[in-house]
Amino acid sequence: MPRRPAAMPDSRPGFLELQYRFTANVRNPDGSPLPEGIEDRRMQVYRDLMFNNVSNFLGGSFPVLRKVLGEDAWRAIMRDYFATHRARTPLFPRMPREFLAYLETERAVDDDPGFMLELARYEWMESAAAIDSREIDMAGIDPGGDLLDGVAVVNPLTWPAAFRYAVHRIKPDSVPDQPLPQPVYLVVFRDRDDKVGFMELNPVTARLLELMLSADGRSVRELLYRIAREIEHPNPDAVIDGGRAILERFLERGVVLGVRAPGQAS
């Protein structure tokens, strides 16, 4: 007769159980019993060390949010995050994204400010731009080419987004009570000198950037004519002229790297 597989043990091996209880108590001392044989004062050393490391690291990644919330509220959020969130990575540079995921999908507290998630997302965009390991490759890109009749090459280290709150203006003495009547469009980017910056965009400029990111070989002139049709502008040439000024500004700041000729492989 074939041998039956051995039954799985009902409990963890002793050393694993100790590790589990130890880390559970470090994360959530109020909800997890103290490991047997370890004094609370000794555990407190580890609890303080781990919590403060996480809180201070994330506080450095979300400095405006931390200041706006105040230290008591920030630490309360950190306590909940530390106790309940199950991170998918142990890497410190990716922890800001883990915290943002916690705010997006796990935290639901009525007393939290309405702008909190958007401010965190904006600060994460700045952090992501700073640590992204990609390098800007200028091969085949002409920074002095025809901005209208060429195919614009958008900096790959670019993060555009629309927000209900003016997150780039939030600070401890300027906190919004209500969302804006119209969204604010921002783009965060890292330029060729590795400097992180942002631009506030109007709706037409934001639409142009969106189209350039998925241009599929179309020239900027074609994209601007499309926008003119979308907004039913009575003078499409005025949209073209405005678009040229926008492109020059994008090129100056580093949001656009230059152009390729239509049909040229990217």
CSV table of C-alpha atoms in Angstrom, one decimal:
chain,number,residue,atom,x,y,z
A,1,MET,CA,0.0,0.0,0.0
A,2,PRO,CA,1.2,3.5,-0.7
A,3,ARG,CA,2.4,5.4,2.3
A,4,ARG,CA,0.1,8.1,3.6
A,5,PRO,CA,1.7,11.6,3.8
A,6,ALA,CA,2.6,12.6,7.3
A,7,ALA,CA,0.1,14.8,9.0
A,8,MET,CA,0.9,18.5,9.3
A,9,PRO,CA,1.7,19.5,12.9
A,10,ASP,CA,-1.0,21.3,14.7
A,11,SER,CA,1.3,24.1,15.9
A,12,ARG,CA,4.5,25.9,14.8
A,13,PRO,CA,7.8,24.6,16.0
A,14,GLY,CA,8.8,26.3,19.2
A,15,PHE,CA,11.4,28.7,17.8
A,16,LEU,CA,8.9,29.8,15.1
A,17,GLU,CA,6.2,30.3,17.6
A,18,LEU,CA,8.5,32.5,19.7
A,19,GLN,CA,9.5,34.5,16.7
A,20,TYR,CA,5.8,35.0,15.7
A,21,ARG,CA,4.8,36.1,19.2
A,22,PHE,CA,7.8,38.4,19.4
A,23,THR,CA,7.1,40.2,16.2
A,24,ALA,CA,3.4,40.3,16.9
A,25,ASN,CA,4.0,42.0,20.2
A,26,VAL,CA,6.5,44.4,18.6
A,27,ARG,CA,3.9,45.4,16.0
A,28,ASN,CA,0.8,45.5,18.3
A,29,PRO,CA,1.6,45.2,22.0
A,30,ASP,CA,-2.1,46.0,23.0
A,31,GLY,CA,-3.4,43.1,20.9
A,32,SER,CA,-0.7,40.5,21.2
A,33,PRO,CA,0.5,38.8,24.4
A,34,LEU,CA,4.0,39.2,25.7
A,35,PRO,CA,6.3,36.3,24.6
A,36,GLU,CA,6.8,33.9,27.5
A,37,GLY,CA,10.0,34.4,29.4
A,38,ILE,CA,10.7,37.9,28.1
A,39,GLU,CA,10.4,41.0,30.3
A,40,ASP,CA,8.2,43.8,29.1
A,41,ARG,CA,10.9,46.4,29.7
A,42,ARG,CA,13.2,44.5,27.3
A,43,MET,CA,10.4,44.1,24.7
A,44,GLN,CA,9.8,47.8,25.0
A,45,VAL,CA,13.3,48.5,23.7
A,46,TYR,CA,12.5,46.6,20.5
A,47,ARG,CA,9.0,48.1,20.2
A,48,ASP,CA,10.3,51.6,20.4
A,49,LEU,CA,13.2,51.0,18.1
A,50,MET,CA,11.1,49.4,15.3
A,51,PHE,CA,8.2,51.8,15.6
A,52,ASN,CA,10.4,54.9,15.7
A,53,ASN,CA,12.4,53.7,12.7
A,54,VAL,CA,9.3,53.2,10.6
A,55,SER,CA,7.6,56.4,11.8
A,56,ASN,CA,10.7,58.6,11.2
A,57,PHE,CA,11.4,57.1,7.8
A,58,LEU,CA,7.9,57.6,6.6
A,59,GLY,CA,7.8,61.0,8.2
A,60,GLY,CA,10.8,62.0,6.0
A,61,SER,CA,8.9,60.7,2.9
A,62,PHE,CA,5.7,62.5,3.8
A,63,PRO,CA,7.0,65.7,5.6
A,64,VAL,CA,4.1,68.0,4.8
A,65,LEU,CA,1.5,65.4,5.8
A,66,ARG,CA,3.2,64.8,9.1
A,67,LYS,CA,3.4,68.6,9.9
A,68,VAL,CA,-0.2,69.2,8.8
A,69,LEU,CA,-1.6,66.3,10.9
A,70,GLY,CA,0.5,67.2,14.0
A,71,GLU,CA,2.7,64.7,15.9
A,72,ASP,CA,-0.1,63.1,17.9
A,73,ALA,CA,-2.3,62.3,14.9
A,74,TRP,CA,0.7,61.2,12.8
A,75,ARG,CA,1.8,58.7,15.5
A,76,ALA,CA,-1.7,57.4,15.9
A,77,ILE,CA,-1.8,56.7,12.1
A,78,MET,CA,1.7,55.1,12.3
A,79,ARG,CA,0.5,52.9,15.2
A,80,ASP,CA,-2.4,51.6,13.1
A,81,TYR,CA,-0.2,51.2,10.0
A,82,PHE,CA,2.5,49.4,12.0
A,83,ALA,CA,0.0,47.1,13.6
A,84,THR,CA,-2.3,46.2,10.8
A,85,HIS,CA,-0.6,46.6,7.4
A,86,ARG,CA,1.1,43.6,5.8
A,87,ALA,CA,3.8,44.9,3.5
A,88,ARG,CA,4.7,43.2,0.3
A,89,THR,CA,8.3,44.2,0.4
A,90,PRO,CA,11.0,44.6,3.0
A,91,LEU,CA,12.9,47.2,1.0
A,92,PHE,CA,13.0,50.6,2.7
A,93,PRO,CA,12.8,52.7,-0.6
A,94,ARG,CA,9.5,51.0,-1.3
A,95,MET,CA,8.0,51.7,2.1
A,96,PRO,CA,6.3,55.0,1.0
A,97,ARG,CA,4.3,53.1,-1.6
A,98,GLU,CA,3.3,50.6,1.1
A,99,PHE,CA,2.1,53.4,3.3
A,100,LEU,CA,0.2,54.9,0.4
A,101,ALA,CA,-1.4,51.5,-0.3
A,102,TYR,CA,-2.5,51.4,3.3
A,103,LEU,CA,-4.2,54.8,3.0
A,104,GLU,CA,-5.8,53.8,-0.3
A,105,THR,CA,-7.2,50.4,0.6
A,106,GLU,CA,-7.2,49.9,4.4
A,107,ARG,CA,-7.7,53.0,6.3
A,108,ALA,CA,-11.2,54.3,6.8
A,109,VAL,CA,-11.4,56.8,9.6
A,110,ASP,CA,-14.0,59.5,9.5
A,111,ASP,CA,-11.9,62.0,11.4
A,112,ASP,CA,-9.1,61.9,8.8
A,113,PRO,CA,-8.8,65.1,6.8
A,114,GLY,CA,-10.4,64.9,3.3
A,115,PHE,CA,-7.2,65.9,1.6
A,116,MET,CA,-5.0,63.4,3.4
A,117,LEU,CA,-4.9,60.7,0.7
A,118,GLU,CA,-4.3,63.1,-2.1
A,119,LEU,CA,-1.5,64.9,-0.2
A,120,ALA,CA,0.1,61.6,0.5
A,121,ARG,CA,-0.2,60.6,-3.1
A,122,TYR,CA,1.4,63.8,-4.2
A,123,GLU,CA,4.3,63.4,-1.7
A,124,TRP,CA,4.7,59.8,-2.9
A,125,MET,CA,5.0,61.1,-6.5
A,126,GLU,CA,7.9,63.3,-5.4
A,127,SER,CA,9.6,60.4,-3.6
A,128,ALA,CA,9.1,58.1,-6.6
A,129,ALA,CA,10.7,60.7,-8.9
A,130,ALA,CA,13.7,61.0,-6.6
A,131,ILE,CA,14.5,57.3,-6.2
A,132,ASP,CA,13.5,56.0,-9.6
A,133,SER,CA,16.6,54.1,-10.9
A,134,ARG,CA,15.9,54.7,-14.6
A,135,GLU,CA,18.3,57.0,-16.6
A,136,ILE,CA,17.2,59.4,-19.3
A,137,ASP,CA,18.4,58.2,-22.7
A,138,MET,CA,18.7,61.0,-25.2
A,139,ALA,CA,19.6,58.7,-28.1
A,140,GLY,CA,17.6,59.7,-31.2
A,141,ILE,CA,16.0,62.7,-29.5
A,142,ASP,CA,16.6,66.2,-30.9
A,143,PRO,CA,16.1,68.8,-28.2
A,144,GLY,CA,16.4,71.6,-30.8
A,145,GLY,CA,14.0,70.1,-33.3
A,146,ASP,CA,10.6,71.4,-34.5
A,147,LEU,CA,8.3,71.3,-31.5
A,148,LEU,CA,5.2,71.4,-33.6
A,149,ASP,CA,5.9,69.1,-36.5
A,150,GLY,CA,8.0,66.6,-34.6
A,151,VAL,CA,6.8,63.9,-32.3
A,152,ALA,CA,7.4,65.1,-28.7
A,153,VAL,CA,9.3,62.8,-26.4
A,154,VAL,CA,8.1,63.1,-22.9
A,155,ASN,CA,10.5,62.5,-20.1
A,156,PRO,CA,9.9,58.9,-18.8
A,157,LEU,CA,10.4,60.2,-15.3
A,158,THR,CA,7.1,62.0,-15.3
A,159,TRP,CA,4.1,61.6,-13.1
A,160,PRO,CA,1.0,63.6,-14.1
A,161,ALA,CA,-2.1,63.5,-11.9
A,162,ALA,CA,-5.4,65.4,-11.2
A,163,PHE,CA,-6.3,66.3,-7.6
A,164,ARG,CA,-9.5,67.6,-5.9
A,165,TYR,CA,-7.3,69.6,-3.5
A,166,ALA,CA,-4.5,72.0,-4.3
A,167,VAL,CA,-2.0,69.6,-2.6
A,168,HIS,CA,1.0,71.6,-3.7
A,169,ARG,CA,-0.1,74.5,-1.6
A,170,ILE,CA,-1.1,72.7,1.6
A,171,LYS,CA,1.0,73.6,4.7
A,172,PRO,CA,0.2,73.8,8.4
A,173,ASP,CA,-1.2,77.3,8.2
A,174,SER,CA,-3.0,76.7,4.9
A,175,VAL,CA,-5.3,73.7,5.2
A,176,PRO,CA,-8.3,73.3,2.9
A,177,ASP,CA,-11.7,72.6,4.3
A,178,GLN,CA,-13.4,71.6,1.0
A,179,PRO,CA,-12.2,70.2,-2.3
A,180,LEU,CA,-11.9,72.6,-5.2
A,181,PRO,CA,-14.8,73.2,-7.6
A,182,GLN,CA,-12.5,72.0,-10.5
A,183,PRO,CA,-9.6,69.6,-10.3
A,184,VAL,CA,-6.0,70.9,-10.2
A,185,TYR,CA,-3.6,69.2,-12.6
A,186,LEU,CA,0.0,68.7,-11.6
A,187,VAL,CA,3.0,66.9,-13.1
A,188,VAL,CA,6.0,65.8,-11.0
A,189,PHE,CA,9.2,65.0,-12.9
A,190,ARG,CA,12.9,64.5,-12.6
A,191,ASP,CA,15.0,66.3,-15.1
A,192,ARG,CA,18.3,65.4,-16.8
A,193,ASP,CA,20.2,66.9,-13.9
A,194,ASP,CA,18.3,64.6,-11.5
A,195,LYS,CA,16.4,67.5,-9.9
A,196,VAL,CA,12.8,66.8,-8.9
A,197,GLY,CA,10.3,69.5,-9.8
A,198,PHE,CA,6.6,70.0,-10.5
A,199,MET,CA,4.4,72.1,-12.7
A,200,GLU,CA,0.8,73.2,-12.3
A,201,LEU,CA,-1.1,72.7,-15.6
A,202,ASN,CA,-4.3,74.1,-16.9
A,203,PRO,CA,-6.8,71.6,-18.4
A,204,VAL,CA,-5.7,72.1,-22.0
A,205,THR,CA,-2.0,71.7,-21.1
A,206,ALA,CA,-2.9,68.5,-19.0
A,207,ARG,CA,-4.7,67.2,-22.0
A,208,LEU,CA,-1.8,67.9,-24.3
A,209,LEU,CA,0.6,66.0,-22.0
A,210,GLU,CA,-1.9,63.1,-21.8
A,211,LEU,CA,-2.0,62.9,-25.6
A,212,MET,CA,1.8,63.2,-26.0
A,213,LEU,CA,2.2,60.3,-23.6
A,214,SER,CA,0.2,58.1,-26.0
A,215,ALA,CA,0.9,60.0,-29.3
A,216,ASP,CA,1.6,56.8,-31.4
A,217,GLY,CA,3.8,58.8,-33.8
A,218,ARG,CA,1.6,61.8,-34.2
A,219,SER,CA,3.1,65.2,-34.4
A,220,VAL,CA,2.3,67.8,-31.7
A,221,ARG,CA,0.5,69.9,-34.4
A,222,GLU,CA,-1.9,67.0,-35.0
A,223,LEU,CA,-2.5,66.6,-31.2
A,224,LEU,CA,-3.2,70.4,-30.9
A,225,TYR,CA,-5.7,70.3,-33.7
A,226,ARG,CA,-7.4,67.4,-32.0
A,227,ILE,CA,-7.6,69.4,-28.8
A,228,ALA,CA,-9.0,72.4,-30.7
A,229,ARG,CA,-11.8,70.1,-32.0
A,230,GLU,CA,-12.4,68.7,-28.6
A,231,ILE,CA,-12.9,72.1,-27.0
A,232,GLU,CA,-14.6,73.5,-30.1
A,233,HIS,CA,-12.3,76.4,-30.3
A,234,PRO,CA,-13.3,78.9,-33.0
A,235,ASN,CA,-9.7,79.6,-33.9
A,236,PRO,CA,-7.6,76.4,-34.1
A,237,ASP,CA,-4.5,78.4,-35.0
A,238,ALA,CA,-4.6,80.2,-31.7
A,239,VAL,CA,-4.5,76.7,-30.0
A,240,ILE,CA,-1.5,75.9,-32.1
A,241,ASP,CA,0.3,79.1,-31.1
A,242,GLY,CA,-0.5,78.5,-27.4
A,243,GLY,CA,0.7,74.9,-27.8
A,244,ARG,CA,4.1,76.1,-29.0
A,245,ALA,CA,4.5,78.2,-25.9
A,246,ILE,CA,3.5,75.2,-23.7
A,247,LEU,CA,6.0,72.9,-25.5
A,248,GLU,CA,8.8,75.5,-25.0
A,249,ARG,CA,8.0,75.6,-21.3
A,250,PHE,CA,7.9,71.8,-21.1
A,251,LEU,CA,11.3,71.6,-22.9
A,252,GLU,CA,12.8,74.2,-20.6
A,253,ARG,CA,11.7,72.5,-17.4
A,254,GLY,CA,12.5,68.9,-18.6
A,255,VAL,CA,9.0,67.5,-18.9
A,256,VAL,CA,9.7,67.1,-22.7
A,257,LEU,CA,13.1,66.0,-23.8
A,258,GLY,CA,12.9,67.0,-27.4
A,259,VAL,CA,11.4,65.5,-30.6
A,260,ARG,CA,11.7,62.7,-33.0
A,261,ALA,CA,10.8,62.9,-36.7
A,262,PRO,CA,7.3,61.5,-37.5
A,263,GLY,CA,7.6,57.8,-38.2
A,264,GLN,CA,11.0,57.4,-36.4
A,265,ALA,CA,11.1,54.5,-34.0
A,266,SER,CA,11.0,55.4,-30.4
